[in-house]
Short mmCIF file of C-alpha atoms in Angstrom, two decimals:
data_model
loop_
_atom_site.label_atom_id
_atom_site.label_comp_id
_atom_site.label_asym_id
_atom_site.label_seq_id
_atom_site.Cartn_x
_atom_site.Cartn_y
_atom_site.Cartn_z
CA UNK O 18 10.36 -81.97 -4.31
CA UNK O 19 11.62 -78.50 -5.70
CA UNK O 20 8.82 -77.43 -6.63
CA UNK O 21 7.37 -78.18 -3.43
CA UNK O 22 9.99 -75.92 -1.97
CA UNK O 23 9.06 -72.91 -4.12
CA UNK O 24 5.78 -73.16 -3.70
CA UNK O 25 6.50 -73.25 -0.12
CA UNK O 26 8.67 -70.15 -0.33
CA UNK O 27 6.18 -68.42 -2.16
CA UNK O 28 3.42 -68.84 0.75
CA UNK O 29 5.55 -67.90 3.57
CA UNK O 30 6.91 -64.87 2.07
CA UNK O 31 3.36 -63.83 0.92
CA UNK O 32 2.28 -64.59 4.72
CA UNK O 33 5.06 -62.73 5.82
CA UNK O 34 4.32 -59.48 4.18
CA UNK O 35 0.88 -59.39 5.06
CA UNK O 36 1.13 -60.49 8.46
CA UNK O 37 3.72 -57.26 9.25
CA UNK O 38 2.04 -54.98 6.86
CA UNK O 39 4.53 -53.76 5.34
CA UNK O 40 5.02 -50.61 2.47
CA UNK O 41 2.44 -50.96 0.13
CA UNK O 42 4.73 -49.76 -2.41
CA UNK O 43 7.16 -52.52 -1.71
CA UNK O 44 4.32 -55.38 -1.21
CA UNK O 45 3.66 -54.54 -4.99
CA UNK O 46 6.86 -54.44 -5.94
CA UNK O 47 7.18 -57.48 -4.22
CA UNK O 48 4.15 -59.15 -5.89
CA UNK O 49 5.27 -58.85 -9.15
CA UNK O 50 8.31 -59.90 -8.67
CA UNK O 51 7.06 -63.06 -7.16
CA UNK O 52 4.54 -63.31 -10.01
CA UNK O 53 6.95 -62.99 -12.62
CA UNK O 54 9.64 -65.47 -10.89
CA UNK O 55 7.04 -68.20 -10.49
CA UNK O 56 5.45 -67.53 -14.61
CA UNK O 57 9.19 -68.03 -15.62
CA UNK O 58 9.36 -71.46 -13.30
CA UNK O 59 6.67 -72.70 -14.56
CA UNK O 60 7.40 -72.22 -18.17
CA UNK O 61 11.07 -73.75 -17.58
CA UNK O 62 9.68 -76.88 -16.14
CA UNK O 63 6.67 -77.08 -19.06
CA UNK O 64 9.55 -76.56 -21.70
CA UNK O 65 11.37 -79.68 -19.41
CA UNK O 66 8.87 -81.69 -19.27
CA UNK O 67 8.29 -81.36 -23.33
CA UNK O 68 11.59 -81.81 -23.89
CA UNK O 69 11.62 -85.28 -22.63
#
């Protein structure tokens, strides 16, 4: 269900910043950000799901 939720939050926040068009500088900014917060989820839950 939690990773429902992020992936959720992801989407909206991505619709959000398009939608309103905001800084282009800060939509990249944002991007990677996003990018890099959802490449470290998803190596925590492959390294949970190996450790069980």
């Amino acid at each position: 269900m939690t990773r429902l939720i992020a992936i959720a939050l992801f989407a909206v926040l991505a619709y959000l910043l398009l939608r309103y068009r905001t800084n282009a500088q800060f939509q990249k900014w944002v991007a990677i950000v996003l990018s890099g917060a959802l490449l470290a989820y998803i190596a925590v839950v492959m390294v949970s799901e190996l450790i069980r």
